[in-house]
mmCIF file of C-alpha atoms and ligand atoms in Angstrom:
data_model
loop_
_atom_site.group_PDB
_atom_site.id
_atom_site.type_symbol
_atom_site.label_atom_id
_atom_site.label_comp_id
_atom_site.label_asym_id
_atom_site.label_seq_id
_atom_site.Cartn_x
_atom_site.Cartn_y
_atom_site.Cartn_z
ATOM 1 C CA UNK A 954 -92.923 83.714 129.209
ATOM 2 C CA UNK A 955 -93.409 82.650 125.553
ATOM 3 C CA UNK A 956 -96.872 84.425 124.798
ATOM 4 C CA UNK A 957 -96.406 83.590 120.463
ATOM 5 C CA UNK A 958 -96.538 80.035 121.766
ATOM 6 C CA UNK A 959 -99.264 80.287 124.312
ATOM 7 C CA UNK A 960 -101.331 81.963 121.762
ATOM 8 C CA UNK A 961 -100.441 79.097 119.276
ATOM 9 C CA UNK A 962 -101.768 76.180 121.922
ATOM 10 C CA UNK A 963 -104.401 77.536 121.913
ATOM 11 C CA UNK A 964 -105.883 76.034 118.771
ATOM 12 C CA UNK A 965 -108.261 78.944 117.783
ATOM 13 C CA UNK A 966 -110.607 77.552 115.321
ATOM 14 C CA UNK A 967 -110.877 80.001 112.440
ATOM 15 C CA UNK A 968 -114.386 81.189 112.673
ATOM 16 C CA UNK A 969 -113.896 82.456 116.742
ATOM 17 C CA UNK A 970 -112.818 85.737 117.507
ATOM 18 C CA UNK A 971 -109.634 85.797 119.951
ATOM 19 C CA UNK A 972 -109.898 88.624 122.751
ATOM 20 C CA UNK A 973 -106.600 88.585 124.491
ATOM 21 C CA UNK A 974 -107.134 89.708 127.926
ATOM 22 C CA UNK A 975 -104.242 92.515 129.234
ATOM 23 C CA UNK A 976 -105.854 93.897 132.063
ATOM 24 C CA UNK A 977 -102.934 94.789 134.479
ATOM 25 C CA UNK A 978 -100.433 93.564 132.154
ATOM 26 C CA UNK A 979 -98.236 96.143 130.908
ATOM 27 C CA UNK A 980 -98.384 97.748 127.285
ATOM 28 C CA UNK A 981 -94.855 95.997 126.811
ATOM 29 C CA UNK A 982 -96.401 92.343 126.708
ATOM 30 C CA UNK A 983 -99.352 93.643 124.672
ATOM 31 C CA UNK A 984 -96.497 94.408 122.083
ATOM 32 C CA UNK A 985 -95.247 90.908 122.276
ATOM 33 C CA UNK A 986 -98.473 89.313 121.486
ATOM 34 C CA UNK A 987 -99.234 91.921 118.554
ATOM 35 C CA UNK A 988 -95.867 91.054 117.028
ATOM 36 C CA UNK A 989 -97.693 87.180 116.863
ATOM 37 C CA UNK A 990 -100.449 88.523 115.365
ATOM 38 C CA UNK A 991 -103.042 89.152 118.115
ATOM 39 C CA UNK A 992 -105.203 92.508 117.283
ATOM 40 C CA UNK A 993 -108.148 92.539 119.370
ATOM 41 C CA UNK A 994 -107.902 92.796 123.472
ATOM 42 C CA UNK A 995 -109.880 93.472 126.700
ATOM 43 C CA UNK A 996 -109.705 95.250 129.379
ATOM 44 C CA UNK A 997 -111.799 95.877 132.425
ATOM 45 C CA UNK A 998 -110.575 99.061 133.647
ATOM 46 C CA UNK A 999 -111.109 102.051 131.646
ATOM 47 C CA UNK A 1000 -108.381 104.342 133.165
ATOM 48 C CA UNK A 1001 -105.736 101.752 132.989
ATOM 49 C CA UNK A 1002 -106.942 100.870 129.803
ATOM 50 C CA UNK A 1003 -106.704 104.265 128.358
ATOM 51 C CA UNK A 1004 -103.324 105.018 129.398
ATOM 52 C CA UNK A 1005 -102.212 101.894 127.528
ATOM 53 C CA UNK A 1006 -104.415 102.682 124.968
ATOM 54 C CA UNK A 1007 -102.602 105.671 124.046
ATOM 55 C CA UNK A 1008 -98.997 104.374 124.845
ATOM 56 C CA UNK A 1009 -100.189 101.921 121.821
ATOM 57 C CA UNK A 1010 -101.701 104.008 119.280
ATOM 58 C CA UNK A 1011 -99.046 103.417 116.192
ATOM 59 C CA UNK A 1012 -101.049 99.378 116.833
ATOM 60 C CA UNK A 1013 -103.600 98.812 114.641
ATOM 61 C CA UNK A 1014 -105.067 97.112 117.464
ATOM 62 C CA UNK A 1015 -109.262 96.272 118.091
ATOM 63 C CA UNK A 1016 -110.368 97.391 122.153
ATOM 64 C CA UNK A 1017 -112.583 95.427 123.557
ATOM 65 C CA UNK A 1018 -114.467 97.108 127.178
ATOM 66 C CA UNK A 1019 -115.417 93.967 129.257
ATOM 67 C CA UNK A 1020 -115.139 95.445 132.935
ATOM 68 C CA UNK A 1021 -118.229 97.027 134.605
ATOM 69 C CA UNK A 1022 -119.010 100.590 132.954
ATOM 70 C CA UNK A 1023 -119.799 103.375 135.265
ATOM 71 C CA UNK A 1024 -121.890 105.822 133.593
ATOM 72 C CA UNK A 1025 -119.713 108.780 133.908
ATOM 73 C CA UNK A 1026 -117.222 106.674 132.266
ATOM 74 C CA UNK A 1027 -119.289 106.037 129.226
ATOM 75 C CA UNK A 1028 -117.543 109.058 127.537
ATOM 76 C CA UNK A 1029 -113.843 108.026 127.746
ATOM 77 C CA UNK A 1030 -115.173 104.759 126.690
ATOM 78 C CA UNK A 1031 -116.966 105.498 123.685
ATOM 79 C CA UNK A 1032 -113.551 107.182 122.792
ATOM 80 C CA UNK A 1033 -110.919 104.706 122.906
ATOM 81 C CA UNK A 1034 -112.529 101.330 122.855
ATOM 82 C CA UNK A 1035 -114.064 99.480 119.461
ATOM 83 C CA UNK A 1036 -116.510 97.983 121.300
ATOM 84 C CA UNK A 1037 -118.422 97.692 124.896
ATOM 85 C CA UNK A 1038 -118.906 94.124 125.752
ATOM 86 C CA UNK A 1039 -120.635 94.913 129.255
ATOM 87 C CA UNK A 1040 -123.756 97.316 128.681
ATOM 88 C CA UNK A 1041 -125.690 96.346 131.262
ATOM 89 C CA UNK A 1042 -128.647 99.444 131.700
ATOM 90 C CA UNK A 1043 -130.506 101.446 129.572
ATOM 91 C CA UNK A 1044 -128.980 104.244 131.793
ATOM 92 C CA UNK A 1045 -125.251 103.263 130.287
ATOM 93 C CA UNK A 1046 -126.778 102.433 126.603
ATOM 94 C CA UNK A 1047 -128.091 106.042 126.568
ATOM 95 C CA UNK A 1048 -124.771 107.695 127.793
ATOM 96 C CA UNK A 1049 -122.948 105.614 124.834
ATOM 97 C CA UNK A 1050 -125.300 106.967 122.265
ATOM 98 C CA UNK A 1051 -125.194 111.029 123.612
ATOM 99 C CA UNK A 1052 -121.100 110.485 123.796
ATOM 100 C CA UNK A 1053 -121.110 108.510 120.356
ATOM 101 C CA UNK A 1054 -123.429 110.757 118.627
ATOM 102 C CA UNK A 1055 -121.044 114.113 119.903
ATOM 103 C CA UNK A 1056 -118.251 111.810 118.616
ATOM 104 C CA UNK A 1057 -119.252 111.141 115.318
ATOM 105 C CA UNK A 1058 -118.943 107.441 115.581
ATOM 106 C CA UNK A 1059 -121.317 103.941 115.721
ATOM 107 C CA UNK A 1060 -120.052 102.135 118.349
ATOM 108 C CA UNK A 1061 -120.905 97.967 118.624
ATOM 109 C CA UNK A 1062 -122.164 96.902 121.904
ATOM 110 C CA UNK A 1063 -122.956 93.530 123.517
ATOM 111 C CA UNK A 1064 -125.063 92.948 126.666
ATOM 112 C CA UNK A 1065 -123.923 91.336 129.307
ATOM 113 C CA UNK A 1066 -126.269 89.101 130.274
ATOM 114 C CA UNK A 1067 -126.424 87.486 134.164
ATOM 115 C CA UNK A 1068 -127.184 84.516 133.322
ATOM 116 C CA UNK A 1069 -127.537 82.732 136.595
ATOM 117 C CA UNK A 1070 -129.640 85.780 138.023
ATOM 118 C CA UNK A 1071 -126.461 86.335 140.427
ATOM 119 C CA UNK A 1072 -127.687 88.790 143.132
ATOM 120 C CA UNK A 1073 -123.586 90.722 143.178
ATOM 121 C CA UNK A 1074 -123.298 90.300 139.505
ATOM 122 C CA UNK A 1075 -123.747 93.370 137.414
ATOM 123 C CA UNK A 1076 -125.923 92.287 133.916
ATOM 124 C CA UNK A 1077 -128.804 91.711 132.685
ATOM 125 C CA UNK A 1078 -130.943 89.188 133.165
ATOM 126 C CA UNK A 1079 -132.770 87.160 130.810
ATOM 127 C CA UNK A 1080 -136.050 88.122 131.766
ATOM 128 C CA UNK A 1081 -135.227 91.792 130.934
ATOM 129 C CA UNK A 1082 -133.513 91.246 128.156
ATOM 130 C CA UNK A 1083 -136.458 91.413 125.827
ATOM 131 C CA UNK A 1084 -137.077 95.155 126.696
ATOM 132 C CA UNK A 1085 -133.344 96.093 127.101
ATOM 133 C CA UNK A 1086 -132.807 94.737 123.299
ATOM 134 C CA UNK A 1087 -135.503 96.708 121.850
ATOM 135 C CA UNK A 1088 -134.592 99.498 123.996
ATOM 136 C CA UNK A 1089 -131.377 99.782 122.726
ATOM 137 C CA UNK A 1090 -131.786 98.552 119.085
ATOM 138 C CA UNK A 1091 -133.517 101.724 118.725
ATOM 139 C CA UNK A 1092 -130.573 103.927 119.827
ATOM 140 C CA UNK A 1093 -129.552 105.089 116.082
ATOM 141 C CA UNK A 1094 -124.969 105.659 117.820
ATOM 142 C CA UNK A 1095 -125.150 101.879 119.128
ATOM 143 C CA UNK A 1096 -124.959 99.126 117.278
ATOM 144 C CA UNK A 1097 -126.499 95.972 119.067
ATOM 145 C CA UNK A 1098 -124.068 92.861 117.694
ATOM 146 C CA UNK A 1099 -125.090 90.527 120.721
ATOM 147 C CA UNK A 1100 -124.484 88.826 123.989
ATOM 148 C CA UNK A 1101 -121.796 88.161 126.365
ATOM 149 C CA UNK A 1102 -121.773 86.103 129.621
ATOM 150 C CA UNK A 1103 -119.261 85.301 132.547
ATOM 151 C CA UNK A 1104 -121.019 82.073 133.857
ATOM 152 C CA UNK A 1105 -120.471 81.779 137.789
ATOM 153 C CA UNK A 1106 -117.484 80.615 139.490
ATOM 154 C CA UNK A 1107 -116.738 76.872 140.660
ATOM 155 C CA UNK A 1108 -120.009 75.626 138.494
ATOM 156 C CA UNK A 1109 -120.174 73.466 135.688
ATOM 157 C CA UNK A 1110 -120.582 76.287 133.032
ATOM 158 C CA UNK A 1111 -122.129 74.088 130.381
ATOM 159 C CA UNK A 1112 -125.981 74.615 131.243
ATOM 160 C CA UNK A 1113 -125.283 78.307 131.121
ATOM 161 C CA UNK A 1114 -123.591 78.200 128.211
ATOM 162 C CA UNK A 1115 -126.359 75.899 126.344
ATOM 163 C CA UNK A 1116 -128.709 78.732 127.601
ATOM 164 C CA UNK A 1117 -126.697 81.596 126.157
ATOM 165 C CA UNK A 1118 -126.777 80.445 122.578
ATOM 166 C CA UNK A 1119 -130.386 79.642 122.839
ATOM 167 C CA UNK A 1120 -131.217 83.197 124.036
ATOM 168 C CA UNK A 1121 -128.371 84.678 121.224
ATOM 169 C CA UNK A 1122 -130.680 82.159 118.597
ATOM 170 C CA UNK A 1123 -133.666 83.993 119.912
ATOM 171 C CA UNK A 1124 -132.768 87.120 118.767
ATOM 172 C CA UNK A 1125 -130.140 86.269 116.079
ATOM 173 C CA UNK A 1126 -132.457 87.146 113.058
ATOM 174 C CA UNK A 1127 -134.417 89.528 113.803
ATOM 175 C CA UNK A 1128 -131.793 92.067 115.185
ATOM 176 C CA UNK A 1129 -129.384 90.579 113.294
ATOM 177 C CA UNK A 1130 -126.608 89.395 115.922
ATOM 178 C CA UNK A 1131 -123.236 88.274 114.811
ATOM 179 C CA UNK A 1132 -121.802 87.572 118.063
ATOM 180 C CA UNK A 1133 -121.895 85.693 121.380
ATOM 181 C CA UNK A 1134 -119.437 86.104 124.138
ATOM 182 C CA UNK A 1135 -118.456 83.237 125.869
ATOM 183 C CA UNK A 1136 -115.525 81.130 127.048
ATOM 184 C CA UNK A 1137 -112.404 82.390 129.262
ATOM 185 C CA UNK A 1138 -109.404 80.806 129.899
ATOM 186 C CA UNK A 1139 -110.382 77.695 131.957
ATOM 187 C CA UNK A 1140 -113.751 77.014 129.859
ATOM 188 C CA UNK A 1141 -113.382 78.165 126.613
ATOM 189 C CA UNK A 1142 -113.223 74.942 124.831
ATOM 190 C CA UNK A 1143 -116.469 73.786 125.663
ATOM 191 C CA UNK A 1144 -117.927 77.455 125.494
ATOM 192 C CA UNK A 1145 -117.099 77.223 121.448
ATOM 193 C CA UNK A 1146 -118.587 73.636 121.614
ATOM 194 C CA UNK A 1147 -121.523 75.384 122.953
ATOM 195 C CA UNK A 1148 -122.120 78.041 119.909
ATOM 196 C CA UNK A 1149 -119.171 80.884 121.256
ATOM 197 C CA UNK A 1150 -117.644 82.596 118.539
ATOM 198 C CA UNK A 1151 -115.922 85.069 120.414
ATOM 199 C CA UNK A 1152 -113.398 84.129 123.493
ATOM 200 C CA UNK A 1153 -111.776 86.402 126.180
ATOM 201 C CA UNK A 1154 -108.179 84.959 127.388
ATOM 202 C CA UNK A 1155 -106.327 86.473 130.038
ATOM 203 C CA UNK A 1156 -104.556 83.816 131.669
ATOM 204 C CA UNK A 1157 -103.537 81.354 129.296
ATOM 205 C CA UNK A 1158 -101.969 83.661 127.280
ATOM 206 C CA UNK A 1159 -100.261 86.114 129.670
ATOM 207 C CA UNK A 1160 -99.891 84.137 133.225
ATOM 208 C CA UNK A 1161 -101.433 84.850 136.191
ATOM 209 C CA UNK A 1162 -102.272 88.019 137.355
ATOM 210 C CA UNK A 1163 -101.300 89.657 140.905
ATOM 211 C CA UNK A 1164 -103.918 89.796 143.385
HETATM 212 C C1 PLP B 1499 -110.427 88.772 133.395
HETATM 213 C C2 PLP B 1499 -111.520 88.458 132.448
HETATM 214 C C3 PLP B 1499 -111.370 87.454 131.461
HETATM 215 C C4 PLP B 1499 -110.135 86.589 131.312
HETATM 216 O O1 PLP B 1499 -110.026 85.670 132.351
HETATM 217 P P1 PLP B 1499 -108.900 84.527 132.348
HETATM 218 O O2 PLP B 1499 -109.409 83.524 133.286
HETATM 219 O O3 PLP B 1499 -107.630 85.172 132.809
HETATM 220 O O4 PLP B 1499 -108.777 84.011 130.961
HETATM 221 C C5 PLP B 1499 -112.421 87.262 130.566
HETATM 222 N N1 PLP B 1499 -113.565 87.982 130.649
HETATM 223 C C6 PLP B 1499 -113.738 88.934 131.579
HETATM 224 C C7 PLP B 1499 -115.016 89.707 131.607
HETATM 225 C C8 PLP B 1499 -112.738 89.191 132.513
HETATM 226 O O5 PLP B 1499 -112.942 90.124 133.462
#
């Protein structure tokens, strides 16, 4: 597999922010797509993350937490990844700040937001994110950059999408946002049509995962 030219078809525009998804790949193809210039990437899993994480440290490489964050994890992932895409409860925002403050470090966050109200979806939803922003805007270790989504499977993701950047506009200015999630391998073209400025790839840039 050719992952220099699978990052090259994908015709990032300049302004959006490549994640390169690695989650089960090994640190070996992570490598491969540094030496073509990729420098930020996701993963889901924060032990399998870490170990990588590590393995990789002479990279100069950006980590980007996208999985679902148990709270007792929130200390091993304050202190490996660059940022939390996923924060999901106050409960988690408040374990980043104690483990960030004892760390020394401001760490950027996004919330995930469910944005179909998707009963076995972790996120939250758009109704509490006016409280959950505030909430967390207040923490003084986290710093709130915006919103991330994974619209629902075998759906046209464009209405969710639309309602994403309307919801990141909402808040844009007055907590000054810089970033909205959106867009994975099979949709990302219309997500950045839709307002994304930051795209998570997996599959189009490393194959297929194993079940
Ligand atoms: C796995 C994953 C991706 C990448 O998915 P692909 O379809 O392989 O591009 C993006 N975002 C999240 C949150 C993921 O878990």
């Amino acid at each position: 597999m050719d992952i220099a030219s699978n990052l090259k078809s994908l015709e990032m525009p300049e302004d959006v922010t490549l994640i390169a998804v690695s989650k089960t790949k090994p640190a070996s193809l992570i490598r491969r797509a540094y030496s073509a210039g990729q420098r930020d990437f996701g993963e889901n899993y924060v032990q399998e993350a870490v170990s990588k994480i590590v393995e990789l440290k002479d990279l100069d490489i950006r980590w980007h937490f996208i999985g679902h964050l148990q709270s007792n994890k929130a200390r091993l992932a304050a202190e490996h990844f660059h940022m939390i895409q996923s924060l999901d409860s106050m409960k988690l925002a408040k374990r980043l700040d104690n483990a960030c403050r004892e760390l020394g470090k401001k760490l950027p966050v996004l919330f995930e937001v469910n944005i179909a109200g998707e009963s076995q979806k972790s996120g939250v939803l758009k109704e509490e994110l006016p409280n959950f922003v505030k909430y967390v805007a207040n923490l003084s270790n986290l710093e709130l950059k915006g919103l991330m989504c994974i619209p629902p499977f075998n759906e046209n993701p464009e209405p969710h999408f639309r309602e994403m950047k309307a919801l990141y506009d909402r808040y844009k200015d007055e907590f000054n946002f810089s970033t909205l999630s959106m867009g994975m391998s099979s949709d990302y073209r219309q997500a950045i049509q839709y307002g994304s400025n930051m795209v998570r790839i997996g599959t189009k840039i490393f194959g297929a995962r194993k079940p």
